Every structure is written in C-alpha cells, then in structure tokens.
Backbone as numpy.savetxt, mean C-alpha at the origin, in Angstrom:
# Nx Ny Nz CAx CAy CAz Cx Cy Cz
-38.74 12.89 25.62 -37.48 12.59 26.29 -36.73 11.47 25.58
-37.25 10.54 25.63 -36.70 9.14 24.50 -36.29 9.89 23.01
-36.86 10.59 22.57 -36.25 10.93 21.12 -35.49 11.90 21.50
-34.78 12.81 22.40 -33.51 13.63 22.83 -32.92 12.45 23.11
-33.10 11.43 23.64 -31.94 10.33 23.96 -31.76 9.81 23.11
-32.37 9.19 21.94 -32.45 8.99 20.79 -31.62 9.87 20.06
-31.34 10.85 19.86 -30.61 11.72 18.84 -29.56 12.28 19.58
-29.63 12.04 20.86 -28.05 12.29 21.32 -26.86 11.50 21.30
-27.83 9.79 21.43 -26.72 8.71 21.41 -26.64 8.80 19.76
-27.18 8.79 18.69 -27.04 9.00 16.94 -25.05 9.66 17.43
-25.54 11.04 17.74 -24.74 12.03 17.54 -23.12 11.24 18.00
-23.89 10.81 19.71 -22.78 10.12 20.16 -21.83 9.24 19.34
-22.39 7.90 19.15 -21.92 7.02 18.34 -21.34 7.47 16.44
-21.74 8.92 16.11 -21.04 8.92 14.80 -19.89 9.59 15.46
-19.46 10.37 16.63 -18.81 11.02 16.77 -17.72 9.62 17.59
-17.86 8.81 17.47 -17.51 7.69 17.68 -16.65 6.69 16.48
-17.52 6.89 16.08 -17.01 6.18 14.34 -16.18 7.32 13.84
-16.50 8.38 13.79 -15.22 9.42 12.99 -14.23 9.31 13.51
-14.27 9.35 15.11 -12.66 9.43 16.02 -11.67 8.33 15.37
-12.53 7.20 15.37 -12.11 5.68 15.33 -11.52 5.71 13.88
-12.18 6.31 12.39 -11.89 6.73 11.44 -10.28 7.08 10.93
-10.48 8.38 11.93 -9.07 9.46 12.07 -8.24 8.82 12.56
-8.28 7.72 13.48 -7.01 7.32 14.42 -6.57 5.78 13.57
-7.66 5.02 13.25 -7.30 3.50 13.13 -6.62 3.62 11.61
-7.46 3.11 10.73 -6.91 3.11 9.16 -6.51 4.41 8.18
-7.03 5.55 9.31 -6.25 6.16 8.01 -5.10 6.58 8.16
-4.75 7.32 6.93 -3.06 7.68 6.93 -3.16 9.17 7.24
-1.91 9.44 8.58 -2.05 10.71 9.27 -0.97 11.16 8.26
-0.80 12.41 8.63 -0.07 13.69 7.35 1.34 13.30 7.72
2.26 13.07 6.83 3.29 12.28 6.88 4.40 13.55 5.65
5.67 14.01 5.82 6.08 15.17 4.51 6.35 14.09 3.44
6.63 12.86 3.49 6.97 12.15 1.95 5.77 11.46 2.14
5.34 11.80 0.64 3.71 10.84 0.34 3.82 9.74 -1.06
3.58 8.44 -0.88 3.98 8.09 -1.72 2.87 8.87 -3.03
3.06 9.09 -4.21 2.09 10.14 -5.31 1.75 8.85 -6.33
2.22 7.91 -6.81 1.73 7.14 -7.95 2.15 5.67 -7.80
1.26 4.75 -7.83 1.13 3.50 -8.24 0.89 3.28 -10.01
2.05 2.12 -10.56 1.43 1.98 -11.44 1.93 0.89 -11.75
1.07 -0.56 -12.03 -0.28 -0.04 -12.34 -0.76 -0.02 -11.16
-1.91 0.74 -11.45 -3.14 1.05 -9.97 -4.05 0.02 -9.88
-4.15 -0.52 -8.36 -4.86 -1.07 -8.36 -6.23 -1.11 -9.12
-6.76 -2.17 -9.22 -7.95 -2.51 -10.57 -7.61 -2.90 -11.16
-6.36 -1.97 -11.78 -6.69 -1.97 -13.42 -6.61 -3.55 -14.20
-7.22 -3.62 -15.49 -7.38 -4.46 -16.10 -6.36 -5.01 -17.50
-6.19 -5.19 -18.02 -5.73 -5.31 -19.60 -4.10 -5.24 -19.03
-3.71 -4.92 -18.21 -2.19 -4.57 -17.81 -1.44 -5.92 -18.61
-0.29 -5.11 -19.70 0.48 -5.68 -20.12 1.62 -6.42 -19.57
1.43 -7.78 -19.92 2.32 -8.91 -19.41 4.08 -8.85 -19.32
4.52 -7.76 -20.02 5.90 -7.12 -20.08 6.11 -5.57 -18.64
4.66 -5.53 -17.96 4.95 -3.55 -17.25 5.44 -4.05 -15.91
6.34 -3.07 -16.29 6.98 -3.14 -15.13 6.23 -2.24 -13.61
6.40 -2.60 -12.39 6.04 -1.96 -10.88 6.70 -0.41 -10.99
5.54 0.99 -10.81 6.59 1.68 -10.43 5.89 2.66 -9.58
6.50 3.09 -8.67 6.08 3.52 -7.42 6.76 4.92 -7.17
5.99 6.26 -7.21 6.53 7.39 -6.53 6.79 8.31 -5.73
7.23 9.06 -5.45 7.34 9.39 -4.07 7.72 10.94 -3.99
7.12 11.93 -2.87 7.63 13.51 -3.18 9.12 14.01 -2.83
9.44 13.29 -2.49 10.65 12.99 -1.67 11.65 11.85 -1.77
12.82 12.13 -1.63 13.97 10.75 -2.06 13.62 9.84 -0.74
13.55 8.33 -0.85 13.59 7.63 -0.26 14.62 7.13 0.11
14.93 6.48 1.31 15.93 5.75 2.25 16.33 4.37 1.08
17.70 4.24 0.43 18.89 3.06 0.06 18.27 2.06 0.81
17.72 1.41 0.20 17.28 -0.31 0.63 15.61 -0.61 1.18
15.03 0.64 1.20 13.49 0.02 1.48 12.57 -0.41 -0.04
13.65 -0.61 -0.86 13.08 -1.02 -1.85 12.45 -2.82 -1.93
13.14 -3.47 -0.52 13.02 -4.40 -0.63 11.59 -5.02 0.41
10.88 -3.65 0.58 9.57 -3.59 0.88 8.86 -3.91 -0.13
8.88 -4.21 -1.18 7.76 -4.03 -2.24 8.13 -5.83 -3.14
6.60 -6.07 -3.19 6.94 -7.45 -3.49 5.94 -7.19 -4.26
5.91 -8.46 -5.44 4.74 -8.38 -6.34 4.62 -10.12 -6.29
3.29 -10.11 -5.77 2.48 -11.13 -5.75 1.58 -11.89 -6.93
1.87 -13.31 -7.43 0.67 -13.63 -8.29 -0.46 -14.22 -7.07
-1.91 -13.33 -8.06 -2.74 -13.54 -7.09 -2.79 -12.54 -5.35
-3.42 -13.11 -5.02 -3.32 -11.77 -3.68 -2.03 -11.90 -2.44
-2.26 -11.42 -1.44 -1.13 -10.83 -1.00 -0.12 -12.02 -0.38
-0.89 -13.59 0.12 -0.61 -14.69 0.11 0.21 -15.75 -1.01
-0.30 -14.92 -2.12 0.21 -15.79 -3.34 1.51 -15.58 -3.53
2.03 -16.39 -4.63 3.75 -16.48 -4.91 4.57 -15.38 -4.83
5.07 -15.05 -4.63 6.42 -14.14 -4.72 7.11 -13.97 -6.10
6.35 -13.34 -6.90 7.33 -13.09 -8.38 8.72 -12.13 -8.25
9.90 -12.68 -9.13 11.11 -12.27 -8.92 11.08 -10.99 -9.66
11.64 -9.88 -8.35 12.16 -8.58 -9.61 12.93 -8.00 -9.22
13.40 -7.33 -10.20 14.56 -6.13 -9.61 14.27 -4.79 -10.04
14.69 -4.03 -8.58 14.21 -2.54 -8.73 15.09 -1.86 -8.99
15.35 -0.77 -9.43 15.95 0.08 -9.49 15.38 1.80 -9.16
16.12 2.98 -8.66 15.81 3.59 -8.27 16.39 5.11 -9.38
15.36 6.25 -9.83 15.49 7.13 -10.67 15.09 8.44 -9.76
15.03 9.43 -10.49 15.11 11.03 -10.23 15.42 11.17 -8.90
16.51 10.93 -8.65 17.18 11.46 -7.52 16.69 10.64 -5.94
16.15 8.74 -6.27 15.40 8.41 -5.28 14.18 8.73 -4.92
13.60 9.35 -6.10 11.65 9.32 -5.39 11.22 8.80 -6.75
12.01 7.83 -7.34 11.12 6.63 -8.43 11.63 5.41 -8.30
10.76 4.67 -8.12 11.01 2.93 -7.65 10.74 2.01 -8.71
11.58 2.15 -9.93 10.80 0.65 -10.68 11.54 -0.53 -10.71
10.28 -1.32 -10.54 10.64 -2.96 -10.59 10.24 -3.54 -11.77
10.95 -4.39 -12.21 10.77 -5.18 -13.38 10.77 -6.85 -13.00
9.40 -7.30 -13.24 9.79 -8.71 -13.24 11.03 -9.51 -14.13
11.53 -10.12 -13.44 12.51 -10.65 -14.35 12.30 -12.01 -15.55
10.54 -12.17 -15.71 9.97 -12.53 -16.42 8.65 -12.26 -16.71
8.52 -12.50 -17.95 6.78 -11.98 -18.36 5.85 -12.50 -17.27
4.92 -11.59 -17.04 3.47 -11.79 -16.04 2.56 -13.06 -17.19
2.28 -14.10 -16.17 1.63 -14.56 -16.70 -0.17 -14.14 -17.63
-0.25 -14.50 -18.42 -1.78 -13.41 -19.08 -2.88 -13.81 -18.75
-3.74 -13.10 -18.44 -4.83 -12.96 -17.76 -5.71 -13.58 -16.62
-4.36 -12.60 -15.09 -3.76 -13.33 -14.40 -4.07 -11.98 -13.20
-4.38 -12.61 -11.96 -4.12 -11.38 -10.57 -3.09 -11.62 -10.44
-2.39 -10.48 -10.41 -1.09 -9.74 -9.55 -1.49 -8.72 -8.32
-0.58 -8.50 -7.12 -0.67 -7.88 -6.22 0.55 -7.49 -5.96
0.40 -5.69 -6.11 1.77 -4.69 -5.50 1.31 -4.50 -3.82
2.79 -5.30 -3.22 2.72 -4.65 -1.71 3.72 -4.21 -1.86
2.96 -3.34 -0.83 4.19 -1.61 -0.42 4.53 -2.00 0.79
4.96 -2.44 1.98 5.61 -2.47 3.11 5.17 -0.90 4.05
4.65 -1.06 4.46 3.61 0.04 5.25 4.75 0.45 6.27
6.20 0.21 6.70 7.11 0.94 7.40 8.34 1.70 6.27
8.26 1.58 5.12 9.38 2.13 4.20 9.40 3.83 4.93
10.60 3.99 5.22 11.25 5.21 5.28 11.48 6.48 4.38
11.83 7.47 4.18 12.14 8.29 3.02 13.87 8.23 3.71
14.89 9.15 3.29 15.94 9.67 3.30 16.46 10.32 4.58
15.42 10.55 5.37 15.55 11.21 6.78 15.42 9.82 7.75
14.63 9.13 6.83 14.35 8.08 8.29 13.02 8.02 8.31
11.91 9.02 8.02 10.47 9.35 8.50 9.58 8.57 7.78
8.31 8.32 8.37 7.86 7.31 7.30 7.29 7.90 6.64
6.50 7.26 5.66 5.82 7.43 4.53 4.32 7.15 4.30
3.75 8.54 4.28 1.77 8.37 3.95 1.72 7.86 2.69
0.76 7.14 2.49 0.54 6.06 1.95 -1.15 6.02 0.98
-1.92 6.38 2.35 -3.35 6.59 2.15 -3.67 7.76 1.19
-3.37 8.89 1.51 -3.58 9.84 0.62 -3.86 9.46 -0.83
-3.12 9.61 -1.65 -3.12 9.45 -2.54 -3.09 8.16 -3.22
-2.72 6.56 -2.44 -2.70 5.43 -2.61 -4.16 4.63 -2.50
-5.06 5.16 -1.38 -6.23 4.84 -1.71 -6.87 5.01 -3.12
-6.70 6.55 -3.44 -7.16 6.97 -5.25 -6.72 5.95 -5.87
-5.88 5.28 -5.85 -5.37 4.44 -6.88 -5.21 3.13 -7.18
-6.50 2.90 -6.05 -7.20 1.49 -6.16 -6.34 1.19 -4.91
-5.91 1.39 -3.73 -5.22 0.76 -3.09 -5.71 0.52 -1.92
-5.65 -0.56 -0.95 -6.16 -0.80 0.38 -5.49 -1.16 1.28
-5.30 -0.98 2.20 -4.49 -1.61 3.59 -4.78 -2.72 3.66
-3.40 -3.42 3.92 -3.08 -5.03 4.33 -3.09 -5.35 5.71
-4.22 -6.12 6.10 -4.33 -5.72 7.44 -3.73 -7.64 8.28
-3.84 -7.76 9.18 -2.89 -9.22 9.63 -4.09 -10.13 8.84
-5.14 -10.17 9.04 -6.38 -11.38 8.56 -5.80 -11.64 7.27
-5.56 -10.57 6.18 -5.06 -10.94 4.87 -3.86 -11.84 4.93
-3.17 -11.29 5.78 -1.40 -11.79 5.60 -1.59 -13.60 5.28
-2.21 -14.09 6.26 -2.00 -15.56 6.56 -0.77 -15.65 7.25
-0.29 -17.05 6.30 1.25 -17.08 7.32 2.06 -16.44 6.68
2.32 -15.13 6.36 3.45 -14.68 5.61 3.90 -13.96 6.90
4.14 -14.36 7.93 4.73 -13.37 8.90 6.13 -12.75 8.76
7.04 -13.17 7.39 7.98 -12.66 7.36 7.98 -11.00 6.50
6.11 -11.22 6.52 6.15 -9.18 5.86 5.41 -9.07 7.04
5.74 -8.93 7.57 4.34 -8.13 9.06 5.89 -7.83 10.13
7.34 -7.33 9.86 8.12 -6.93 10.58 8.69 -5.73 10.53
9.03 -4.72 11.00 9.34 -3.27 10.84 8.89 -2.79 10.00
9.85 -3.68 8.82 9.94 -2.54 7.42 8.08 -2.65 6.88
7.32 -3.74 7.31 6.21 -4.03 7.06 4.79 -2.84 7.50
5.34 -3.02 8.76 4.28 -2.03 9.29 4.48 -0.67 9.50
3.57 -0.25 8.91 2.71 1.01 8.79 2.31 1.42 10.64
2.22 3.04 10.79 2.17 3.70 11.82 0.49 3.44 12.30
-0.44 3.13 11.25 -1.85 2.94 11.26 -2.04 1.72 11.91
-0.84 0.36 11.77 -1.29 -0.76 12.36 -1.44 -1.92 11.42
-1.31 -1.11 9.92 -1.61 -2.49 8.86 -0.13 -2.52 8.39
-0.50 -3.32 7.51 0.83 -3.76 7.04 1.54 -3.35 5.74
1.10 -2.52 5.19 1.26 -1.37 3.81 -0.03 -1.44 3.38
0.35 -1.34 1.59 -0.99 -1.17 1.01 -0.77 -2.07 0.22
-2.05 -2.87 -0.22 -1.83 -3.48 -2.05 -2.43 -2.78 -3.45
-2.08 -3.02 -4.09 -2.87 -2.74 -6.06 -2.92 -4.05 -6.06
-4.12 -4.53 -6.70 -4.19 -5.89 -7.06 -4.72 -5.08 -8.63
-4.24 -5.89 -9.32 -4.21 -5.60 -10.99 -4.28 -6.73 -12.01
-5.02 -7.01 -13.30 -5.22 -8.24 -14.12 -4.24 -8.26 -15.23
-3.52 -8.74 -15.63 -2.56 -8.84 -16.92 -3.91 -9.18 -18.16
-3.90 -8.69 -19.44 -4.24 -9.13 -20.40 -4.23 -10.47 -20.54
C-alpha cells in the first residue's frame, strides 16, 4: 500500500512541476517569434566594433525598439549608448554602439519582454531565444532598475524579457 502511495504522489508532484513548467517561464505560442539574436548569448571572442541585431518573423511595432538596451556587464550594469535602426520591412533591429565595446569585457542584450509586433500582439521570445543562449530576466536580477520592469518590459510569462550575455575579445 505505501509503495502505490509512493508512486502515485511521484506521478502527482511531476504532473505538478510540468503544469507549473507550461504556465510560469515558458513562452506560450505567440504568431511573431523573435528568430535570431546576435550575438547569442555565450558567445565569446565577440568583436569590439558588432553591432546588436535582433529578428523577428514578422514587422514589428515603430518604437519598441527602445526596449532593447545593451548592458556592460549584466543586466544591472551601465547602459551603453546605441542607435537602432530598423531593415527588411521592420522584422530587423540593429543597434550599433555608438562606441567601441570595451575588450574583453561582459556585455548584456535585453529584449524588453512586452515589445509588440505591428498589430499590437506580443512577441515569443522563448522559442527560439532560449537556443541562443538566452534566459529570462526575472525581478531578483533587475535590482533597482525599476525603470525596465514597466509595460514595454514585461513579458506575458511574468519576467521581464530575455538577456544574451556575451564577452568582447
């Protein structure tokens, strides 16, 4: 009797953790997905001149470009200056620092986890942004940056976008 109770609560409790899975952090099916980070989180050797560029299946919404910040160091750290500009018809986002990345150095791409596409709708994130070294910014990370944890900030999941944290040469 103890080992049927035993392997029913198992069953119970994973069927517990999956629900919790599906509903909390991940990213539900959304029609614009963001498709490419680059650089992707990890990566290493990233040249001190590359510019942020971010894509999307779908044209994005005039002005949520100002969701995306690039951080020295993690998501707390400085605020490096850039300017974006937007290509193929609004589903390419590149930013260019408006000076060289310091060398061999953490940087951090945040995405603003409420950016819109062109309709208004938001934008999955997880899909394909996890592959690419990316993780949800959740409030514990933020610290006091409460001026990204507002609309355009949050994500339908509850976090606050995603980051790439990446090393300059």
């Amino acid at each position: 009797m103890f080992r049927i109770l035993a392997v029913r609560s198992l069953f119970a409790g994973a069927a517990v953790i999956g629900a919790g899975c599906s509903s909390g952090m991940m990213d539900p099916d959304f029609a614009t997905q963001l498709l490419s980070v680059s650089p992707r989180g990890g990566a290493t050797a990233v040249a001190t001149a590359s510019d942020v560029v971010l894509s999307f299946n779908r044209p994005m919404m005039v002005g949520v470009e100002q969701y995306v910040v690039l951080h020295q160091g993690g998501v707390t750290g400085l605020a490096m200056p850039i300017q974006c500009n937007w290509s193929d018809g609004q589903r390419t986002l590149t930013c260019r620092p408006t000076q060289p990345l310091a060398p061999a150095s953490v940087f951090t791409i945040h995405m603003g986890g409420g950016m819109t596409d062109a309709d208004g709708q938001g934008v999955g994130m997880g899909q394909f942004g996890m592959g690419m070294g990316g993780r949800w910014a959740t409030g514990g990370m933020m610290g006091s940056q409460s001026g990204m944890m507002g609309t355009g900030w949050t994500h339908s999941n509850g976090s606050y976008g995603m980051l790439f944290e990446f090393t300059t040469q």
